[in-house]
Coordinates of C-alpha atoms in Angstrom, one line a residue:
Chain W
M682 CA 101.4 117.7 33.8
K683 CA 98.7 120.0 35.1
K684 CA 95.6 119.6 33.0
R685 CA 93.1 122.5 32.6
N686 CA 89.9 123.4 31.0
Y687 CA 90.0 125.1 27.7
Y688 CA 87.2 127.5 26.7
I689 CA 86.9 128.3 23.0
L690 CA 84.8 131.5 22.6
S691 CA 85.6 132.4 19.0
D692 CA 84.7 130.6 15.8
G693 CA 87.2 128.3 14.2
H694 CA 88.5 124.8 13.5
L695 CA 89.9 122.1 15.8
K696 CA 92.4 120.0 13.9
R697 CA 95.0 117.4 14.7
H698 CA 98.5 117.2 13.4
E699 CA 100.3 114.1 14.7
N700 CA 99.6 114.1 18.4
T701 CA 98.8 117.7 19.0
I702 CA 95.4 119.5 18.7
Y703 CA 95.4 122.9 17.0
F704 CA 92.8 125.6 17.2
E705 CA 92.8 127.6 14.0
N706 CA 90.9 130.8 13.3
K707 CA 91.3 134.0 11.3
D708 CA 93.9 135.2 13.8
G709 CA 96.1 132.1 13.3
K710 CA 96.8 128.7 14.6
R711 CA 97.4 127.8 18.2
P712 CA 98.6 124.4 19.5
I713 CA 96.8 122.9 22.5
P714 CA 99.1 120.1 23.8
I715 CA 96.9 117.1 24.3
N716 CA 98.2 116.2 27.8
T717 CA 97.3 119.7 29.1
I718 CA 93.6 119.3 28.2
Y719 CA 91.1 118.3 30.9
A720 CA 88.0 119.3 29.1
I721 CA 87.0 121.6 26.2
Y722 CA 84.0 124.0 26.4
S723 CA 83.1 125.4 23.0
F724 CA 80.9 128.5 22.6
G725 CA 81.5 129.6 19.1
S726 CA 80.9 127.9 15.8
L727 CA 83.5 125.1 15.9
T728 CA 84.4 122.7 13.2
V729 CA 86.0 119.6 14.6
T730 CA 87.8 117.0 12.5
S731 CA 87.3 113.3 13.2
Q732 CA 91.0 112.9 13.6
S733 CA 91.0 115.4 16.5
L734 CA 88.0 113.7 18.1
S735 CA 89.7 110.4 18.0
L736 CA 92.8 111.8 19.7
L737 CA 90.6 113.5 22.3
A738 CA 88.7 110.2 22.8
K739 CA 91.9 108.3 23.3
E740 CA 93.0 110.7 26.0
G741 CA 89.5 110.7 27.6
V742 CA 88.8 114.4 27.0
S743 CA 85.2 115.4 26.8
V744 CA 84.1 118.4 24.6
H745 CA 81.0 120.4 25.7
F746 CA 79.1 122.4 23.1
F747 CA 77.0 125.5 23.7
N748 CA 75.1 127.3 21.0
R749 CA 75.7 131.0 20.1
H750 CA 73.2 132.0 22.8
G751 CA 75.2 130.2 25.4
F752 CA 72.7 127.4 25.8
Y753 CA 74.1 123.9 26.3
T754 CA 73.6 121.7 23.2
G755 CA 75.5 118.6 24.0
S756 CA 78.7 116.9 24.8
F757 CA 81.2 114.7 23.0
Y758 CA 81.5 112.0 25.7
P759 CA 84.3 109.7 24.7
R760 CA 84.0 105.9 24.8
E761 CA 84.0 104.8 28.4
T762 CA 87.3 103.2 29.5
L763 CA 86.5 103.0 33.2
I764 CA 84.0 100.3 33.3
S765 CA 83.1 98.1 36.3
G766 CA 80.2 95.8 35.9
D767 CA 80.0 95.4 39.6
M768 CA 79.7 99.1 40.0
T769 CA 76.9 99.5 37.4
V770 CA 74.9 96.7 39.0
K771 CA 75.1 98.3 42.4
Q772 CA 74.3 101.8 41.1
V773 CA 71.2 100.3 39.4
Q774 CA 70.3 98.4 42.5
H775 CA 70.3 101.7 44.6
H776 CA 68.1 103.3 41.9
L777 CA 65.5 100.4 41.9
E778 CA 65.1 100.0 45.6
D779 CA 62.8 102.8 46.8
K780 CA 64.4 103.1 50.2
E781 CA 67.9 103.4 48.8
R782 CA 66.9 105.8 46.0
M783 CA 65.1 108.0 48.5
Y784 CA 68.2 108.1 50.8
I785 CA 70.4 109.4 48.0
A786 CA 67.8 111.8 46.5
K787 CA 67.2 113.3 50.0
A788 CA 71.0 113.5 50.6
F789 CA 71.4 115.5 47.4
V790 CA 68.6 117.9 48.4
E791 CA 70.0 118.2 51.9
G792 CA 73.4 119.1 50.6
S793 CA 71.8 121.7 48.3
V794 CA 69.8 123.3 51.1
R795 CA 72.7 123.4 53.5
N796 CA 74.9 125.0 50.9
M797 CA 72.2 127.6 50.2
E798 CA 72.2 128.4 53.9
K799 CA 76.0 128.7 53.9
V800 CA 76.0 131.1 51.0
L801 CA 73.3 133.3 52.6
S802 CA 74.9 133.3 56.0
Y803 CA 77.9 135.1 54.5
Y804 CA 75.5 138.0 54.0
D805 CA 74.0 137.6 57.5
I806 CA 70.7 136.3 56.0
D807 CA 68.8 133.6 57.9
F808 CA 67.5 130.7 56.0
N809 CA 64.8 128.2 57.1
T810 CA 67.1 125.3 56.9
D811 CA 65.4 123.3 59.7
E812 CA 62.0 123.7 58.2
F813 CA 63.2 122.5 54.8
L814 CA 65.1 119.6 56.3
G815 CA 61.9 118.7 58.3
M816 CA 59.9 118.7 55.1
L817 CA 62.6 116.6 53.4
Y818 CA 62.5 114.1 56.3
D819 CA 58.7 113.7 55.8
A820 CA 58.8 113.4 52.1
G821 CA 57.5 110.1 51.0
N822 CA 58.3 110.0 47.3
I823 CA 60.6 111.5 44.7
P824 CA 58.1 114.3 43.5
E825 CA 57.8 115.4 47.1
V826 CA 61.6 115.5 47.5
M827 CA 61.8 117.6 44.3
G828 CA 59.1 119.8 45.8
V829 CA 61.2 120.5 48.9
E830 CA 64.1 121.4 46.6
A831 CA 61.9 123.8 44.6
S832 CA 60.5 125.6 47.7
A833 CA 63.9 125.9 49.3
R834 CA 65.3 127.3 46.1
T835 CA 62.4 129.8 45.7
E836 CA 63.0 131.1 49.2
Y837 CA 66.8 131.2 48.6
Y838 CA 66.3 133.2 45.4
S839 CA 64.0 135.6 47.2
H840 CA 67.0 136.8 49.1
F841 CA 69.1 137.6 46.0
D842 CA 67.8 141.1 45.7
G843 CA 69.1 141.8 49.2
I844 CA 72.6 140.6 48.1
L845 CA 73.0 142.0 44.6
K846 CA 74.1 145.6 44.6
H847 CA 72.8 146.3 41.1
F848 CA 70.6 144.4 38.7
K849 CA 67.1 143.3 39.8
F850 CA 66.4 139.6 40.1
E851 CA 62.8 139.4 41.4
R852 CA 62.2 135.8 40.4
R853 CA 63.6 132.9 38.6
T854 CA 62.7 132.8 34.9
R855 CA 63.9 130.4 32.3
M856 CA 63.6 129.9 28.5
P857 CA 64.1 132.7 28.0
P858 CA 65.7 134.4 31.1
E859 CA 63.8 137.7 31.7
N860 CA 66.7 139.7 33.1
E861 CA 70.5 139.7 33.6
V862 CA 70.6 137.7 36.8
N863 CA 68.4 135.0 35.3
A864 CA 70.6 134.9 32.2
M865 CA 73.7 134.3 34.4
I866 CA 72.0 131.6 36.5
S867 CA 71.0 129.7 33.4
F868 CA 74.4 130.1 31.8
G869 CA 76.2 129.1 35.0
N870 CA 74.0 126.1 35.7
S871 CA 74.7 124.7 32.2
L872 CA 78.4 125.3 32.6
L873 CA 78.3 123.4 35.9
Y874 CA 76.3 120.6 34.4
S875 CA 79.1 120.0 31.9
T876 CA 81.8 120.3 34.5
V877 CA 80.1 117.6 36.6
L878 CA 79.7 115.4 33.6
S879 CA 83.4 115.6 32.9
E880 CA 84.1 114.5 36.5
I881 CA 81.6 111.6 36.3
Y882 CA 83.4 110.5 33.1
N883 CA 86.6 110.0 35.1
T884 CA 84.9 107.5 37.5
Q885 CA 83.1 104.2 37.1
L886 CA 79.7 105.8 37.7
N887 CA 77.1 105.6 35.0
P888 CA 76.0 109.2 34.2
T889 CA 72.5 108.1 33.0
I890 CA 71.4 106.4 36.3
S891 CA 70.2 109.2 38.6
F892 CA 68.3 109.4 41.8
L893 CA 66.7 112.8 42.3
H894 CA 66.0 113.5 38.7
E895 CA 64.3 110.8 36.7
P896 CA 66.8 109.0 34.4
A897 CA 64.2 109.2 31.6
E898 CA 64.2 113.0 31.9
R899 CA 66.9 113.6 29.4
R900 CA 70.7 113.3 28.8
F901 CA 73.0 112.5 31.7
S902 CA 70.7 113.0 34.6
L903 CA 73.2 112.0 37.3
A904 CA 75.1 115.2 36.4
L905 CA 71.9 117.2 37.2
D906 CA 71.7 115.4 40.5
I907 CA 75.2 116.2 41.6
A908 CA 75.1 119.7 40.2
E909 CA 72.4 120.6 42.7
I910 CA 74.8 120.4 45.5
F911 CA 77.4 122.6 43.9
K912 CA 75.2 125.4 42.4
P913 CA 75.4 127.7 45.5
L914 CA 79.2 127.4 45.7
L915 CA 80.1 127.5 42.0
V916 CA 77.4 129.4 40.2
D917 CA 75.6 131.7 42.7
R918 CA 78.8 132.9 44.3
T919 CA 80.3 133.6 40.9
I920 CA 77.3 135.8 40.1
F921 CA 77.5 137.8 43.4
H922 CA 81.2 138.3 42.7
L923 CA 80.7 139.6 39.1
V924 CA 77.8 141.8 40.1
N925 CA 78.9 143.3 43.4
K926 CA 82.5 144.0 42.2
R927 CA 80.9 145.6 39.2
I928 CA 82.9 143.4 36.9
I929 CA 79.8 142.7 34.8
N930 CA 77.4 145.5 33.7
E931 CA 74.5 146.2 31.4
D932 CA 76.7 146.3 28.3
D933 CA 77.6 142.6 28.9
F934 CA 74.0 141.5 28.0
T935 CA 71.9 141.6 24.9
G936 CA 68.2 141.8 24.9
E937 CA 67.0 139.8 21.9
L938 CA 64.5 137.0 21.5
N939 CA 62.2 138.4 24.2
G940 CA 64.8 137.6 26.8
V941 CA 68.1 138.7 28.1
L942 CA 71.3 136.8 27.3
L943 CA 75.0 137.3 28.0
S944 CA 76.8 139.0 25.2
D945 CA 80.2 137.8 24.0
S946 CA 82.0 140.0 26.5
G947 CA 79.6 138.9 29.3
R948 CA 80.2 135.3 28.5
R949 CA 84.0 135.9 28.5
K950 CA 83.8 137.6 32.0
F951 CA 81.5 134.9 33.4
I952 CA 83.6 132.0 32.2
S953 CA 86.8 133.6 33.5
A954 CA 85.2 134.1 36.9
Y955 CA 83.7 130.6 36.9
N956 CA 87.0 129.0 35.9
E957 CA 88.7 130.9 38.7
K958 CA 86.2 129.5 41.1
L959 CA 86.8 126.0 39.9
N960 CA 90.6 126.4 40.4
T961 CA 90.2 127.9 43.9
T962 CA 91.7 125.5 46.4
I963 CA 90.8 124.6 50.0
K964 CA 92.5 122.4 52.5
H965 CA 90.5 119.2 52.7
R966 CA 89.9 118.1 56.2
S967 CA 90.4 114.4 55.9
L968 CA 92.8 114.4 52.9
M969 CA 94.9 117.0 54.6
R970 CA 95.9 118.4 51.2
N971 CA 94.7 121.2 49.0
V972 CA 91.9 120.4 46.6
S973 CA 90.3 122.6 44.0
Y974 CA 86.6 123.3 44.0
Q975 CA 86.5 121.3 40.8
R976 CA 88.1 118.4 42.5
L977 CA 85.5 118.5 45.2
I978 CA 83.0 117.3 42.5
R979 CA 85.2 114.3 41.8
L980 CA 85.4 113.5 45.5
E981 CA 81.6 113.6 45.6
C982 CA 81.6 111.0 42.9
Y983 CA 84.0 108.8 44.9
K984 CA 81.8 109.1 47.9
L985 CA 78.9 107.8 45.8
V986 CA 81.0 104.9 44.6
K987 CA 81.8 104.0 48.2
H988 CA 78.1 104.3 49.1
F989 CA 77.1 101.9 46.3
L990 CA 79.8 99.5 47.4
G991 CA 78.5 99.5 50.9
V992 CA 81.8 100.9 52.3
T993 CA 80.8 104.3 53.7
K994 CA 77.3 105.8 53.8
Y995 CA 77.0 108.8 51.5
R996 CA 76.9 112.3 53.2
P997 CA 76.6 115.2 50.8
F998 CA 79.2 117.9 50.5
V999 CA 78.5 121.0 52.6
I1000 CA 80.8 124.1 52.5
W1001 CA 82.8 123.7 55.6
W1002 CA 84.7 127.0 55.5
Chain O
M1307 CA 92.2 74.8 34.9
I1308 CA 92.6 75.4 38.6
P1309 CA 90.9 78.6 39.9
E1310 CA 94.1 80.2 41.1
M1311 CA 95.2 80.4 37.5
Y1312 CA 92.8 83.2 36.9
I1313 CA 94.7 85.6 39.1
R1314 CA 96.7 88.4 37.5
G1315 CA 100.2 89.4 38.4
T1316 CA 99.2 92.9 39.5
Q1317 CA 96.8 91.3 42.0
V1318 CA 99.7 89.4 43.6
N1319 CA 101.7 92.6 43.7
Y1320 CA 98.8 94.6 45.3
Y1321 CA 98.2 91.8 47.8
F1322 CA 101.5 92.9 49.5
I1323 CA 100.8 96.6 49.1
C1324 CA 97.2 97.1 50.2
K1325 CA 94.2 94.8 50.4
T1326 CA 91.8 97.7 49.6
K1327 CA 93.7 98.4 46.4
L1328 CA 93.7 94.7 45.6
W1329 CA 89.9 94.6 46.0
L1330 CA 89.2 97.7 44.0
F1331 CA 91.5 96.7 41.2
S1332 CA 90.0 93.3 41.0
H1333 CA 86.5 94.8 40.7
N1334 CA 87.7 97.0 37.8
I1335 CA 87.6 100.2 39.9
T1336 CA 90.8 101.7 38.7
M1337 CA 92.0 105.2 39.1
E1338 CA 95.5 104.9 37.8
Q1339 CA 94.7 106.9 34.6
E1340 CA 95.6 110.1 36.4
S1341 CA 98.6 108.9 38.4
D1342 CA 102.0 110.3 37.5
A1343 CA 103.7 107.4 39.1
V1344 CA 101.8 105.0 37.0
N1345 CA 102.4 107.0 33.8
L1346 CA 106.1 107.1 34.6
G1347 CA 106.1 103.3 35.0
K1348 CA 104.3 102.9 31.7
L1349 CA 106.8 105.1 30.0
L1350 CA 109.7 103.2 31.5
H1351 CA 108.2 100.0 30.3
E1352 CA 107.8 101.3 26.8
E1353 CA 111.2 102.9 26.5
T1354 CA 113.3 100.0 27.9
F1355 CA 114.2 96.7 26.3
R1356 CA 113.0 97.9 23.0
R1357 CA 114.5 95.0 21.1
D1358 CA 112.7 92.3 23.2
E1359 CA 109.4 90.6 22.9
K1360 CA 107.1 92.5 25.3
D1361 CA 103.7 92.1 27.0
V1362 CA 103.3 88.5 26.3
Q1363 CA 99.8 87.5 27.4
I1364 CA 99.4 84.0 28.8
G1365 CA 95.9 83.5 30.2
P1366 CA 95.4 86.2 32.9
I1367 CA 99.1 87.0 33.2
S1368 CA 101.0 89.5 31.1
I1369 CA 104.7 89.2 31.2
D1370 CA 106.7 92.4 30.6
I1371 CA 109.6 90.8 28.6
I1372 CA 110.3 87.3 27.5
R1373 CA 113.6 86.0 26.1
K1374 CA 113.8 82.5 24.6
G1375 CA 116.9 80.4 25.2
D1376 CA 117.8 77.1 26.9
V1377 CA 115.5 78.2 29.7
L1378 CA 112.8 80.8 29.1
E1379 CA 113.7 84.1 30.7
I1380 CA 110.9 86.2 32.3
R1381 CA 111.6 89.8 33.1
E1382 CA 109.5 92.1 35.2
V1383 CA 110.4 95.8 34.9
K1384 CA 110.0 98.1 37.9
K1385 CA 110.9 101.7 38.5
S1386 CA 112.2 101.5 42.0
K1387 CA 113.1 99.0 44.6
S1388 CA 110.6 100.2 47.2
L1389 CA 107.8 97.7 47.8
M1390 CA 110.4 95.0 47.0
E1391 CA 108.5 92.0 48.5
A1392 CA 105.5 92.8 46.2
H1393 CA 107.7 92.9 43.1
V1394 CA 109.5 89.6 44.1
Y1395 CA 106.2 87.8 44.6
Q1396 CA 104.7 89.1 41.4
T1397 CA 107.7 87.6 39.5
L1398 CA 107.5 84.4 41.6
Y1399 CA 103.9 84.1 40.6
Y1400 CA 104.9 84.2 36.9
L1401 CA 107.5 81.5 37.5
Y1402 CA 104.9 79.4 39.4
Y1403 CA 102.5 79.8 36.6
M1404 CA 105.0 78.6 34.0
H1405 CA 106.0 75.8 36.4
K1406 CA 102.3 74.7 36.4
F1407 CA 102.5 74.3 32.6
G1408 CA 105.7 72.4 33.0
I1409 CA 107.8 75.2 31.5
K1410 CA 111.2 75.7 32.9
A1411 CA 111.8 79.4 33.3
K1412 CA 114.0 81.9 35.2
G1413 CA 112.9 85.2 36.5
I1414 CA 114.6 88.5 36.6
L1415 CA 113.5 91.7 38.3
S1416 CA 114.8 94.7 36.3
F1417 CA 115.3 98.2 37.5
P1418 CA 116.4 100.1 34.4
K1419 CA 116.7 103.4 36.3
S1420 CA 119.5 102.0 38.6
R1421 CA 120.6 99.5 36.0
E1422 CA 120.1 96.6 38.4
N1423 CA 118.9 93.1 37.7
I1424 CA 117.9 90.7 40.4
E1425 CA 117.4 87.0 39.7
I1426 CA 114.4 85.5 41.3
K1427 CA 114.2 81.7 42.1
L1428 CA 111.1 79.8 42.9
G1429 CA 111.9 77.4 45.7
E1430 CA 109.6 75.0 47.6
E1431 CA 109.1 77.4 50.4
E1432 CA 108.0 80.2 48.1
K1433 CA 105.7 77.9 46.2
E1434 CA 103.9 77.0 49.4
K1435 CA 103.6 80.6 50.4
L1436 CA 102.3 81.6 47.0
E1437 CA 99.6 79.0 47.1
R1438 CA 98.4 80.4 50.4
I1439 CA 98.5 83.9 48.9
L1440 CA 96.5 82.9 45.9
E1441 CA 93.8 81.4 48.0
D1442 CA 93.8 84.5 50.2
I1443 CA 93.4 86.7 47.1
Q1444 CA 90.4 84.8 46.0
R1445 CA 88.9 85.1 49.4
I1446 CA 89.5 88.9 49.6
V1447 CA 88.1 89.5 46.1
A1448 CA 85.0 87.5 46.8
G1449 CA 84.2 89.4 50.0
D1450 CA 83.3 93.0 50.7
M1451 CA 85.8 95.8 50.1
P1452 CA 88.3 95.8 52.9
P1453 CA 88.1 99.2 54.6
P1454 CA 91.1 101.4 53.9
T1455 CA 93.7 101.8 56.6
R1456 CA 96.0 104.8 56.4
S1457 CA 99.7 104.3 56.1
K1458 CA 102.6 106.3 54.9
I1459 CA 102.4 104.8 51.4
C1460 CA 98.8 106.1 50.9
K1461 CA 99.9 109.6 50.0
R1462 CA 101.4 108.4 46.7
C1463 CA 98.6 106.0 45.9
A1464 CA 96.2 106.7 43.0
Y1465 CA 93.4 105.6 45.3
F1466 CA 94.3 108.1 48.1
E1467 CA 91.5 110.5 47.3
F1468 CA 89.0 107.7 46.9
C1469 CA 89.8 106.1 50.2
F1470 CA 89.9 109.2 52.4
S1471 CA 87.4 111.6 51.0

């Protein structure tokens, strides 16, 4: 049975009748067969019964909640069923030993920088990859590694206005996003964060033990780490597609709260394009089979597991096509 | 209790299939939750022999079906006859385990899909081979993960993406 992501954009109730989940709202009642659900993303005001949560937990389905402005509020992360004490110990060990932690943190940033380069090269834009990788090599502690990531991203974003055919980006602003492009980046990044979290859930990795971000920072910081590598492929390319094909326009945004946010229609368009990206497949070079972009995130988790077990040294995912 | 008595039947089965799989499974790194083959096997297990006593847990081993009689009957349910040696030795291990407790038992490998039953007997030769296997399993599990080697059965394995990504 092919499982897929469900995105609930309207207000309603999630109920369980026997072993089926139903989404109910003013327009009626729609069954969502449990074994077709990979993860649920909820954007409206959703009432969930405990019976439905217990069925979702039994099937290992996570539910990600976003508030009515599209900001991530939290996840229902079911009880862990894939637990390996050996794995946890090794993951912690790699966090505690400076050399090991730096290796992984730098690998995440390297992947992120190389993927930025790949995205820009499609538009014939040069990127100072070597300079950033050099800085990365010289970085002696985690804040310095984070610093390289930040300067690479600043330069990367500075090229956005050359790519985007309408909308001005200028610079990255958050909380609140000052313009349409920033609104899309914020929204896309939080979607990606939840997607990564769902993938981590399906492995023995512990989502709270991170390497680039501090585990104390907040929530499941390993998801933030891994998301860095995939932002250019999954979020930024989705934005370019929506803007340059003129799928999204000024009407898809609202300008309240001294900031710009995606409207309902905008969110609908973004999610649909984002989900299409996740389902895009590519022939994997060593697996010799087609894998979806979403599955690439899982494979990244597997590579980390193998790194922790001392089987294969971790190398970050870099767009190879 | 002798150390070999902590080994699970699935581990004996995996010993014949793949050492990497054996190691990962033994360290609780499982991936079967998404495997259609595994789900099919589970369904088959649930749907067949409904009137019998099922999943009888004795120490680390879990026997699919047990029937009481003059001699205890131990049944292991499998979905196909491929990887036969692994299935045979898994059943032999259960017989060996019972034998250690001084319980007389007979073993049957059941293939409900093809309606076949094969009786499995534990002879001296098998007993000796099992003892060597059990020692080897402990050695493999205690060591580093054996690097995966690609073979034609890998494509259907739940660990395929893990091993070769």
